């Protein structure tokens, strides 16, 4: 009996090791207040999604604008290599680990220019707020969006935000002169954000 249990544990352990490709590490979560635990759930869900076969298959099948000319296989490898291009000052990131620094936008302070944007209800379905404007290596979020998602326990939406912003951290953008929202939603950054959101939703429904 003992032998069987031991073999079972060993099998599980090796299975976990084999299927685990990447780790998500949240280095700091600034200004999240009572939403710290909500964010923790999102980090766990993001890691689960990134390690899933469905994520891999979906990235490989994805057609997107602004992919910097990479093939979809290369794009998948770029994500899994996790070489962050932008990290906060005096911080260090490790390749192969999704290193995250997140913070709440201070709309009544240093991030006042985001205030109007943050108060627009359209952000609730949107993940675009953050590093584009802040550029400090922290993935920043509107308080209104975080409060709203936490109030309805929409972990998937927060994961979508992290997925979107993390593609910026890896060096991708969604800029084009006279671009429309419709066009932006066809870009790699947007599509990855939506993909991780939808996969979290799907996983929690299973
Ligand atoms: Zn963006």
JSON list of C-alpha atoms and ligand atoms in Angstrom, two decimals:
[
{"chain": "A", "resi": 1, "resn": "UNK", "atom": "CA", "xyz": [0.00, 0.00, 0.00]},
{"chain": "A", "resi": 2, "resn": "UNK", "atom": "CA", "xyz": [2.76, 2.39, 1.03]},
{"chain": "A", "resi": 3, "resn": "UNK", "atom": "CA", "xyz": [4.54, 1.68, -2.25]},
{"chain": "A", "resi": 4, "resn": "UNK", "atom": "CA", "xyz": [1.42, 2.52, -4.22]},
{"chain": "A", "resi": 5, "resn": "UNK", "atom": "CA", "xyz": [0.91, 5.77, -2.39]},
{"chain": "A", "resi": 6, "resn": "UNK", "atom": "CA", "xyz": [4.54, 6.68, -2.91]},
{"chain": "A", "resi": 7, "resn": "UNK", "atom": "CA", "xyz": [4.36, 5.86, -6.63]},
{"chain": "A", "resi": 8, "resn": "UNK", "atom": "CA", "xyz": [1.19, 7.91, -6.92]},
{"chain": "A", "resi": 9, "resn": "UNK", "atom": "CA", "xyz": [2.75, 10.91, -5.22]},
{"chain": "A", "resi": 10, "resn": "UNK", "atom": "CA", "xyz": [5.84, 10.61, -7.39]},
{"chain": "A", "resi": 11, "resn": "UNK", "atom": "CA", "xyz": [3.70, 10.42, -10.50]},
{"chain": "A", "resi": 12, "resn": "UNK", "atom": "CA", "xyz": [1.64, 13.47, -9.52]},
{"chain": "A", "resi": 13, "resn": "UNK", "atom": "CA", "xyz": [4.75, 15.36, -8.66]},
{"chain": "A", "resi": 14, "resn": "UNK", "atom": "CA", "xyz": [6.50, 14.64, -11.94]},
{"chain": "A", "resi": 15, "resn": "UNK", "atom": "CA", "xyz": [3.29, 15.39, -13.82]},
{"chain": "A", "resi": 16, "resn": "UNK", "atom": "CA", "xyz": [3.11, 18.78, -12.17]},
{"chain": "A", "resi": 17, "resn": "UNK", "atom": "CA", "xyz": [6.74, 19.43, -12.95]},
{"chain": "A", "resi": 18, "resn": "UNK", "atom": "CA", "xyz": [6.28, 18.46, -16.57]},
{"chain": "A", "resi": 19, "resn": "UNK", "atom": "CA", "xyz": [3.16, 20.50, -17.14]},
{"chain": "A", "resi": 20, "resn": "UNK", "atom": "CA", "xyz": [4.42, 23.56, -15.28]},
{"chain": "A", "resi": 21, "resn": "UNK", "atom": "CA", "xyz": [6.14, 25.73, -17.86]},
{"chain": "A", "resi": 22, "resn": "UNK", "atom": "CA", "xyz": [6.05, 29.16, -16.35]},
{"chain": "A", "resi": 23, "resn": "UNK", "atom": "CA", "xyz": [5.59, 30.88, -12.99]},
{"chain": "A", "resi": 24, "resn": "UNK", "atom": "CA", "xyz": [3.86, 34.18, -12.30]},
{"chain": "A", "resi": 25, "resn": "UNK", "atom": "CA", "xyz": [5.55, 36.24, -9.60]},
{"chain": "A", "resi": 26, "resn": "UNK", "atom": "CA", "xyz": [3.92, 39.38, -8.27]},
{"chain": "A", "resi": 27, "resn": "UNK", "atom": "CA", "xyz": [6.74, 41.44, -6.79]},
{"chain": "A", "resi": 28, "resn": "UNK", "atom": "CA", "xyz": [4.56, 44.22, -5.47]},
{"chain": "A", "resi": 29, "resn": "UNK", "atom": "CA", "xyz": [0.91, 45.17, -5.37]},
{"chain": "A", "resi": 30, "resn": "UNK", "atom": "CA", "xyz": [0.69, 48.85, -4.54]},
{"chain": "A", "resi": 31, "resn": "UNK", "atom": "CA", "xyz": [-2.43, 50.74, -3.50]},
{"chain": "A", "resi": 32, "resn": "UNK", "atom": "CA", "xyz": [-4.82, 47.83, -4.01]},
{"chain": "A", "resi": 33, "resn": "UNK", "atom": "CA", "xyz": [-6.23, 48.23, -0.49]},
{"chain": "A", "resi": 34, "resn": "UNK", "atom": "CA", "xyz": [-8.84, 45.59, 0.25]},
{"chain": "A", "resi": 35, "resn": "UNK", "atom": "CA", "xyz": [-8.40, 44.04, -3.20]},
{"chain": "A", "resi": 36, "resn": "UNK", "atom": "CA", "xyz": [-5.10, 42.28, -2.41]},
{"chain": "A", "resi": 37, "resn": "UNK", "atom": "CA", "xyz": [-6.73, 38.85, -2.20]},
{"chain": "A", "resi": 38, "resn": "UNK", "atom": "CA", "xyz": [-8.70, 39.48, -5.37]},
{"chain": "A", "resi": 39, "resn": "UNK", "atom": "CA", "xyz": [-5.42, 40.26, -7.14]},
{"chain": "A", "resi": 40, "resn": "UNK", "atom": "CA", "xyz": [-3.87, 37.08, -5.74]},
{"chain": "A", "resi": 41, "resn": "UNK", "atom": "CA", "xyz": [-6.66, 35.05, -7.30]},
{"chain": "A", "resi": 42, "resn": "UNK", "atom": "CA", "xyz": [-5.93, 36.73, -10.62]},
{"chain": "A", "resi": 43, "resn": "UNK", "atom": "CA", "xyz": [-2.19, 35.92, -10.44]},
{"chain": "A", "resi": 44, "resn": "UNK", "atom": "CA", "xyz": [-2.98, 32.26, -9.78]},
{"chain": "A", "resi": 45, "resn": "UNK", "atom": "CA", "xyz": [-5.50, 32.18, -12.64]},
{"chain": "A", "resi": 46, "resn": "UNK", "atom": "CA", "xyz": [-3.06, 33.90, -15.01]},
{"chain": "A", "resi": 47, "resn": "UNK", "atom": "CA", "xyz": [-0.39, 31.31, -14.25]},
{"chain": "A", "resi": 48, "resn": "UNK", "atom": "CA", "xyz": [-2.87, 28.50, -14.80]},
{"chain": "A", "resi": 49, "resn": "UNK", "atom": "CA", "xyz": [-3.94, 29.91, -18.15]},
{"chain": "A", "resi": 50, "resn": "UNK", "atom": "CA", "xyz": [-0.41, 30.56, -19.42]},
{"chain": "A", "resi": 51, "resn": "UNK", "atom": "CA", "xyz": [0.48, 26.94, -18.65]},
{"chain": "A", "resi": 52, "resn": "UNK", "atom": "CA", "xyz": [-2.55, 25.51, -20.40]},
{"chain": "A", "resi": 53, "resn": "UNK", "atom": "CA", "xyz": [-2.52, 23.72, -23.75]},
{"chain": "A", "resi": 54, "resn": "UNK", "atom": "CA", "xyz": [-5.50, 25.82, -24.78]},
{"chain": "A", "resi": 55, "resn": "UNK", "atom": "CA", "xyz": [-3.49, 29.00, -24.37]},
{"chain": "A", "resi": 56, "resn": "UNK", "atom": "CA", "xyz": [-0.69, 27.57, -26.49]},
{"chain": "A", "resi": 57, "resn": "UNK", "atom": "CA", "xyz": [-3.06, 26.33, -29.20]},
{"chain": "A", "resi": 58, "resn": "UNK", "atom": "CA", "xyz": [-4.93, 29.64, -29.27]},
{"chain": "A", "resi": 59, "resn": "UNK", "atom": "CA", "xyz": [-1.77, 31.72, -29.60]},
{"chain": "A", "resi": 60, "resn": "UNK", "atom": "CA", "xyz": [-0.50, 29.44, -32.38]},
{"chain": "A", "resi": 61, "resn": "UNK", "atom": "CA", "xyz": [-3.84, 29.79, -34.21]},
{"chain": "A", "resi": 62, "resn": "UNK", "atom": "CA", "xyz": [-4.10, 33.55, -33.62]},
{"chain": "A", "resi": 63, "resn": "UNK", "atom": "CA", "xyz": [-4.00, 36.09, -36.44]},
{"chain": "A", "resi": 64, "resn": "UNK", "atom": "CA", "xyz": [-3.24, 39.53, -35.11]},
{"chain": "A", "resi": 65, "resn": "UNK", "atom": "CA", "xyz": [-2.09, 43.00, -36.12]},
{"chain": "A", "resi": 66, "resn": "UNK", "atom": "CA", "xyz": [1.09, 44.51, -34.65]},
{"chain": "A", "resi": 67, "resn": "UNK", "atom": "CA", "xyz": [2.84, 41.21, -34.02]},
{"chain": "A", "resi": 68, "resn": "UNK", "atom": "CA", "xyz": [6.22, 42.69, -35.06]},
{"chain": "A", "resi": 69, "resn": "UNK", "atom": "CA", "xyz": [6.41, 40.20, -37.91]},
{"chain": "A", "resi": 70, "resn": "UNK", "atom": "CA", "xyz": [6.86, 37.15, -35.67]},
{"chain": "A", "resi": 71, "resn": "UNK", "atom": "CA", "xyz": [5.26, 33.83, -36.49]},
{"chain": "A", "resi": 72, "resn": "UNK", "atom": "CA", "xyz": [2.68, 32.64, -34.01]},
{"chain": "A", "resi": 73, "resn": "UNK", "atom": "CA", "xyz": [5.09, 29.97, -32.73]},
{"chain": "A", "resi": 74, "resn": "UNK", "atom": "CA", "xyz": [7.68, 32.67, -32.08]},
{"chain": "A", "resi": 75, "resn": "UNK", "atom": "CA", "xyz": [5.06, 34.79, -30.30]},
{"chain": "A", "resi": 76, "resn": "UNK", "atom": "CA", "xyz": [4.19, 31.89, -28.02]},
{"chain": "A", "resi": 77, "resn": "UNK", "atom": "CA", "xyz": [7.88, 31.41, -27.20]},
{"chain": "A", "resi": 78, "resn": "UNK", "atom": "CA", "xyz": [8.32, 35.12, -26.54]},
{"chain": "A", "resi": 79, "resn": "UNK", "atom": "CA", "xyz": [5.53, 34.98, -23.97]},
{"chain": "A", "resi": 80, "resn": "UNK", "atom": "CA", "xyz": [6.89, 31.84, -22.32]},
{"chain": "A", "resi": 81, "resn": "UNK", "atom": "CA", "xyz": [10.44, 33.21, -22.22]},
{"chain": "A", "resi": 82, "resn": "UNK", "atom": "CA", "xyz": [9.06, 36.14, -20.23]},
{"chain": "A", "resi": 83, "resn": "UNK", "atom": "CA", "xyz": [11.89, 38.58, -20.93]},
{"chain": "A", "resi": 84, "resn": "UNK", "atom": "CA", "xyz": [10.43, 41.78, -19.56]},
{"chain": "A", "resi": 85, "resn": "UNK", "atom": "CA", "xyz": [11.57, 44.92, -21.38]},
{"chain": "A", "resi": 86, "resn": "UNK", "atom": "CA", "xyz": [10.29, 47.36, -18.78]},
{"chain": "A", "resi": 87, "resn": "UNK", "atom": "CA", "xyz": [10.61, 46.90, -15.03]},
{"chain": "A", "resi": 88, "resn": "UNK", "atom": "CA", "xyz": [10.46, 49.47, -12.23]},
{"chain": "A", "resi": 89, "resn": "UNK", "atom": "CA", "xyz": [13.59, 51.36, -11.30]},
{"chain": "A", "resi": 90, "resn": "UNK", "atom": "CA", "xyz": [15.98, 49.39, -9.08]},
{"chain": "A", "resi": 91, "resn": "UNK", "atom": "CA", "xyz": [14.04, 46.19, -9.74]},
{"chain": "A", "resi": 92, "resn": "UNK", "atom": "CA", "xyz": [15.18, 43.03, -11.46]},
{"chain": "A", "resi": 93, "resn": "UNK", "atom": "CA", "xyz": [13.21, 40.54, -13.51]},
{"chain": "A", "resi": 94, "resn": "UNK", "atom": "CA", "xyz": [14.07, 36.91, -14.14]},
{"chain": "A", "resi": 95, "resn": "UNK", "atom": "CA", "xyz": [13.72, 35.40, -17.60]},
{"chain": "A", "resi": 96, "resn": "UNK", "atom": "CA", "xyz": [11.30, 32.49, -17.65]},
{"chain": "A", "resi": 97, "resn": "UNK", "atom": "CA", "xyz": [9.27, 34.03, -14.82]},
{"chain": "A", "resi": 98, "resn": "UNK", "atom": "CA", "xyz": [6.38, 36.40, -15.44]},
{"chain": "A", "resi": 99, "resn": "UNK", "atom": "CA", "xyz": [7.57, 39.18, -13.15]},
{"chain": "A", "resi": 100, "resn": "UNK", "atom": "CA", "xyz": [4.80, 41.59, -12.28]},
{"chain": "A", "resi": 101, "resn": "UNK", "atom": "CA", "xyz": [4.62, 44.91, -10.50]},
{"chain": "A", "resi": 102, "resn": "UNK", "atom": "CA", "xyz": [1.11, 46.28, -10.22]},
{"chain": "A", "resi": 103, "resn": "UNK", "atom": "CA", "xyz": [-0.42, 49.37, -8.74]},
{"chain": "A", "resi": 104, "resn": "UNK", "atom": "CA", "xyz": [-3.61, 51.36, -8.51]},
{"chain": "A", "resi": 105, "resn": "UNK", "atom": "CA", "xyz": [-3.64, 54.62, -10.45]},
{"chain": "A", "resi": 106, "resn": "UNK", "atom": "CA", "xyz": [-3.68, 57.63, -8.12]},
{"chain": "A", "resi": 107, "resn": "UNK", "atom": "CA", "xyz": [-6.36, 59.53, -9.99]},
{"chain": "A", "resi": 108, "resn": "UNK", "atom": "CA", "xyz": [-6.48, 62.20, -7.30]},
{"chain": "A", "resi": 109, "resn": "UNK", "atom": "CA", "xyz": [-2.70, 62.53, -7.22]},
{"chain": "A", "resi": 110, "resn": "UNK", "atom": "CA", "xyz": [0.18, 61.90, -9.58]},
{"chain": "A", "resi": 111, "resn": "UNK", "atom": "CA", "xyz": [-2.04, 60.10, -12.13]},
{"chain": "A", "resi": 112, "resn": "UNK", "atom": "CA", "xyz": [-4.63, 62.88, -12.36]},
{"chain": "A", "resi": 113, "resn": "UNK", "atom": "CA", "xyz": [-4.44, 62.86, -16.17]},
{"chain": "A", "resi": 114, "resn": "UNK", "atom": "CA", "xyz": [-6.11, 59.43, -16.09]},
{"chain": "A", "resi": 115, "resn": "UNK", "atom": "CA", "xyz": [-9.02, 60.62, -13.97]},
{"chain": "A", "resi": 116, "resn": "UNK", "atom": "CA", "xyz": [-11.51, 61.33, -16.79]},
{"chain": "A", "resi": 117, "resn": "UNK", "atom": "CA", "xyz": [-10.52, 58.13, -18.54]},
{"chain": "A", "resi": 118, "resn": "UNK", "atom": "CA", "xyz": [-10.98, 56.11, -15.36]},
{"chain": "A", "resi": 119, "resn": "UNK", "atom": "CA", "xyz": [-14.41, 57.56, -14.73]},
{"chain": "A", "resi": 120, "resn": "UNK", "atom": "CA", "xyz": [-15.69, 56.58, -18.15]},
{"chain": "A", "resi": 121, "resn": "UNK", "atom": "CA", "xyz": [-17.81, 53.43, -17.67]},
{"chain": "A", "resi": 122, "resn": "UNK", "atom": "CA", "xyz": [-16.51, 51.98, -20.96]},
{"chain": "A", "resi": 123, "resn": "UNK", "atom": "CA", "xyz": [-13.35, 50.97, -19.10]},
{"chain": "A", "resi": 124, "resn": "UNK", "atom": "CA", "xyz": [-15.29, 48.19, -17.40]},
{"chain": "A", "resi": 125, "resn": "UNK", "atom": "CA", "xyz": [-15.12, 46.16, -20.57]},
{"chain": "A", "resi": 126, "resn": "UNK", "atom": "CA", "xyz": [-11.69, 47.43, -21.43]},
{"chain": "A", "resi": 127, "resn": "UNK", "atom": "CA", "xyz": [-8.16, 46.61, -20.35]},
{"chain": "A", "resi": 128, "resn": "UNK", "atom": "CA", "xyz": [-6.15, 49.35, -21.93]},
{"chain": "A", "resi": 129, "resn": "UNK", "atom": "CA", "xyz": [-5.38, 51.45, -18.91]},
{"chain": "A", "resi": 130, "resn": "UNK", "atom": "CA", "xyz": [-1.88, 51.34, -17.66]},
{"chain": "A", "resi": 131, "resn": "UNK", "atom": "CA", "xyz": [1.63, 51.15, -18.81]},
{"chain": "A", "resi": 132, "resn": "UNK", "atom": "CA", "xyz": [1.07, 53.09, -22.04]},
{"chain": "A", "resi": 133, "resn": "UNK", "atom": "CA", "xyz": [0.50, 56.16, -20.00]},
{"chain": "A", "resi": 134, "resn": "UNK", "atom": "CA", "xyz": [2.37, 55.38, -16.83]},
{"chain": "A", "resi": 135, "resn": "UNK", "atom": "CA", "xyz": [5.47, 53.79, -18.38]},
{"chain": "A", "resi": 136, "resn": "UNK", "atom": "CA", "xyz": [7.06, 53.11, -15.00]},
{"chain": "A", "resi": 137, "resn": "UNK", "atom": "CA", "xyz": [7.12, 49.32, -15.22]},
{"chain": "A", "resi": 138, "resn": "UNK", "atom": "CA", "xyz": [4.06, 48.99, -13.03]},
{"chain": "A", "resi": 139, "resn": "UNK", "atom": "CA", "xyz": [0.87, 47.70, -14.61]},
{"chain": "A", "resi": 140, "resn": "UNK", "atom": "CA", "xyz": [-1.49, 50.36, -13.36]},
{"chain": "A", "resi": 141, "resn": "UNK", "atom": "CA", "xyz": [-5.24, 50.05, -13.06]},
{"chain": "A", "resi": 142, "resn": "UNK", "atom": "CA", "xyz": [-8.14, 52.46, -12.61]},
{"chain": "A", "resi": 143, "resn": "UNK", "atom": "CA", "xyz": [-9.65, 52.30, -9.11]},
{"chain": "A", "resi": 144, "resn": "UNK", "atom": "CA", "xyz": [-13.14, 52.26, -10.62]},
{"chain": "A", "resi": 145, "resn": "UNK", "atom": "CA", "xyz": [-12.39, 49.20, -12.76]},
{"chain": "A", "resi": 146, "resn": "UNK", "atom": "CA", "xyz": [-10.73, 47.31, -9.91]},
{"chain": "A", "resi": 147, "resn": "UNK", "atom": "CA", "xyz": [-13.55, 48.16, -7.48]},
{"chain": "A", "resi": 148, "resn": "UNK", "atom": "CA", "xyz": [-16.15, 47.08, -10.01]},
{"chain": "A", "resi": 149, "resn": "UNK", "atom": "CA", "xyz": [-14.49, 43.79, -10.98]},
{"chain": "A", "resi": 150, "resn": "UNK", "atom": "CA", "xyz": [-13.88, 42.94, -7.32]},
{"chain": "A", "resi": 151, "resn": "UNK", "atom": "CA", "xyz": [-17.51, 43.71, -6.43]},
{"chain": "A", "resi": 152, "resn": "UNK", "atom": "CA", "xyz": [-18.74, 41.10, -8.91]},
{"chain": "A", "resi": 153, "resn": "UNK", "atom": "CA", "xyz": [-15.75, 38.78, -8.31]},
{"chain": "A", "resi": 154, "resn": "UNK", "atom": "CA", "xyz": [-14.77, 39.00, -11.98]},
{"chain": "A", "resi": 155, "resn": "UNK", "atom": "CA", "xyz": [-11.28, 37.54, -11.67]},
{"chain": "A", "resi": 156, "resn": "UNK", "atom": "CA", "xyz": [-11.22, 36.90, -15.43]},
{"chain": "A", "resi": 157, "resn": "UNK", "atom": "CA", "xyz": [-11.50, 40.62, -16.18]},
{"chain": "A", "resi": 158, "resn": "UNK", "atom": "CA", "xyz": [-8.52, 41.42, -13.96]},
{"chain": "A", "resi": 159, "resn": "UNK", "atom": "CA", "xyz": [-6.50, 38.62, -15.57]},
{"chain": "A", "resi": 160, "resn": "UNK", "atom": "CA", "xyz": [-7.41, 40.16, -18.94]},
{"chain": "A", "resi": 161, "resn": "UNK", "atom": "CA", "xyz": [-6.01, 43.48, -17.78]},
{"chain": "A", "resi": 162, "resn": "UNK", "atom": "CA", "xyz": [-2.77, 41.82, -16.64]},
{"chain": "A", "resi": 163, "resn": "UNK", "atom": "CA", "xyz": [-2.49, 39.88, -19.89]},
{"chain": "A", "resi": 164, "resn": "UNK", "atom": "CA", "xyz": [-2.94, 43.02, -21.97]},
{"chain": "A", "resi": 165, "resn": "UNK", "atom": "CA", "xyz": [-0.50, 45.12, -19.96]},
{"chain": "A", "resi": 166, "resn": "UNK", "atom": "CA", "xyz": [2.03, 42.31, -19.81]},
{"chain": "A", "resi": 167, "resn": "UNK", "atom": "CA", "xyz": [2.21, 42.26, -23.62]},
{"chain": "A", "resi": 168, "resn": "UNK", "atom": "CA", "xyz": [3.23, 45.93, -23.37]},
{"chain": "A", "resi": 169, "resn": "UNK", "atom": "CA", "xyz": [5.88, 44.92, -20.85]},
{"chain": "A", "resi": 170, "resn": "UNK", "atom": "CA", "xyz": [7.17, 42.40, -23.42]},
{"chain": "A", "resi": 171, "resn": "UNK", "atom": "CA", "xyz": [7.50, 45.25, -25.92]},
{"chain": "A", "resi": 172, "resn": "UNK", "atom": "CA", "xyz": [4.30, 45.08, -27.97]},
{"chain": "A", "resi": 173, "resn": "UNK", "atom": "CA", "xyz": [1.98, 48.01, -28.62]},
{"chain": "A", "resi": 174, "resn": "UNK", "atom": "CA", "xyz": [-1.26, 48.83, -30.40]},
{"chain": "A", "resi": 175, "resn": "UNK", "atom": "CA", "xyz": [-0.45, 52.17, -31.96]},
{"chain": "A", "resi": 176, "resn": "UNK", "atom": "CA", "xyz": [-1.33, 53.28, -35.46]},
{"chain": "A", "resi": 177, "resn": "UNK", "atom": "CA", "xyz": [-2.16, 56.70, -36.79]},
{"chain": "A", "resi": 178, "resn": "UNK", "atom": "CA", "xyz": [-5.93, 57.25, -36.87]},
{"chain": "A", "resi": 179, "resn": "UNK", "atom": "CA", "xyz": [-6.61, 53.83, -35.40]},
{"chain": "A", "resi": 180, "resn": "UNK", "atom": "CA", "xyz": [-10.09, 52.86, -34.34]},
{"chain": "A", "resi": 181, "resn": "UNK", "atom": "CA", "xyz": [-11.04, 50.77, -31.34]},
{"chain": "A", "resi": 182, "resn": "UNK", "atom": "CA", "xyz": [-12.19, 48.13, -33.80]},
{"chain": "A", "resi": 183, "resn": "UNK", "atom": "CA", "xyz": [-8.71, 48.01, -35.31]},
{"chain": "A", "resi": 184, "resn": "UNK", "atom": "CA", "xyz": [-7.01, 48.06, -31.89]},
{"chain": "A", "resi": 185, "resn": "UNK", "atom": "CA", "xyz": [-8.99, 45.02, -30.89]},
{"chain": "A", "resi": 186, "resn": "UNK", "atom": "CA", "xyz": [-7.31, 43.14, -33.74]},
{"chain": "A", "resi": 187, "resn": "UNK", "atom": "CA", "xyz": [-3.84, 43.75, -32.33]},
{"chain": "A", "resi": 188, "resn": "UNK", "atom": "CA", "xyz": [-1.75, 41.13, -30.57]},
{"chain": "A", "resi": 189, "resn": "UNK", "atom": "CA", "xyz": [-1.86, 43.05, -27.27]},
{"chain": "A", "resi": 190, "resn": "UNK", "atom": "CA", "xyz": [-5.66, 43.24, -27.22]},
{"chain": "A", "resi": 191, "resn": "UNK", "atom": "CA", "xyz": [-6.18, 39.73, -28.49]},
{"chain": "A", "resi": 192, "resn": "UNK", "atom": "CA", "xyz": [-3.93, 38.20, -25.82]},
{"chain": "A", "resi": 193, "resn": "UNK", "atom": "CA", "xyz": [-5.78, 40.19, -23.14]},
{"chain": "A", "resi": 194, "resn": "UNK", "atom": "CA", "xyz": [-9.13, 38.94, -24.36]},
{"chain": "A", "resi": 195, "resn": "UNK", "atom": "CA", "xyz": [-7.82, 35.40, -24.76]},
{"chain": "A", "resi": 196, "resn": "UNK", "atom": "CA", "xyz": [-6.57, 35.04, -21.18]},
{"chain": "A", "resi": 197, "resn": "UNK", "atom": "CA", "xyz": [-9.80, 36.61, -19.89]},
{"chain": "A", "resi": 198, "resn": "UNK", "atom": "CA", "xyz": [-11.92, 34.17, -21.86]},
{"chain": "A", "resi": 199, "resn": "UNK", "atom": "CA", "xyz": [-9.81, 31.16, -20.85]},
{"chain": "A", "resi": 200, "resn": "UNK", "atom": "CA", "xyz": [-10.15, 32.05, -17.16]},
{"chain": "A", "resi": 201, "resn": "UNK", "atom": "CA", "xyz": [-13.91, 32.32, -17.62]},
{"chain": "A", "resi": 202, "resn": "UNK", "atom": "CA", "xyz": [-13.98, 28.98, -19.36]},
{"chain": "A", "resi": 203, "resn": "UNK", "atom": "CA", "xyz": [-11.83, 27.27, -16.72]},
{"chain": "A", "resi": 204, "resn": "UNK", "atom": "CA", "xyz": [-13.99, 28.54, -13.88]},
{"chain": "A", "resi": 205, "resn": "UNK", "atom": "CA", "xyz": [-17.11, 27.33, -15.70]},
{"chain": "A", "resi": 206, "resn": "UNK", "atom": "CA", "xyz": [-15.72, 23.80, -16.21]},
{"chain": "B", "resi": 1, "resn": "LIG", "atom": "ZN1", "xyz": [-2.66, 48.88, -24.09]}
]
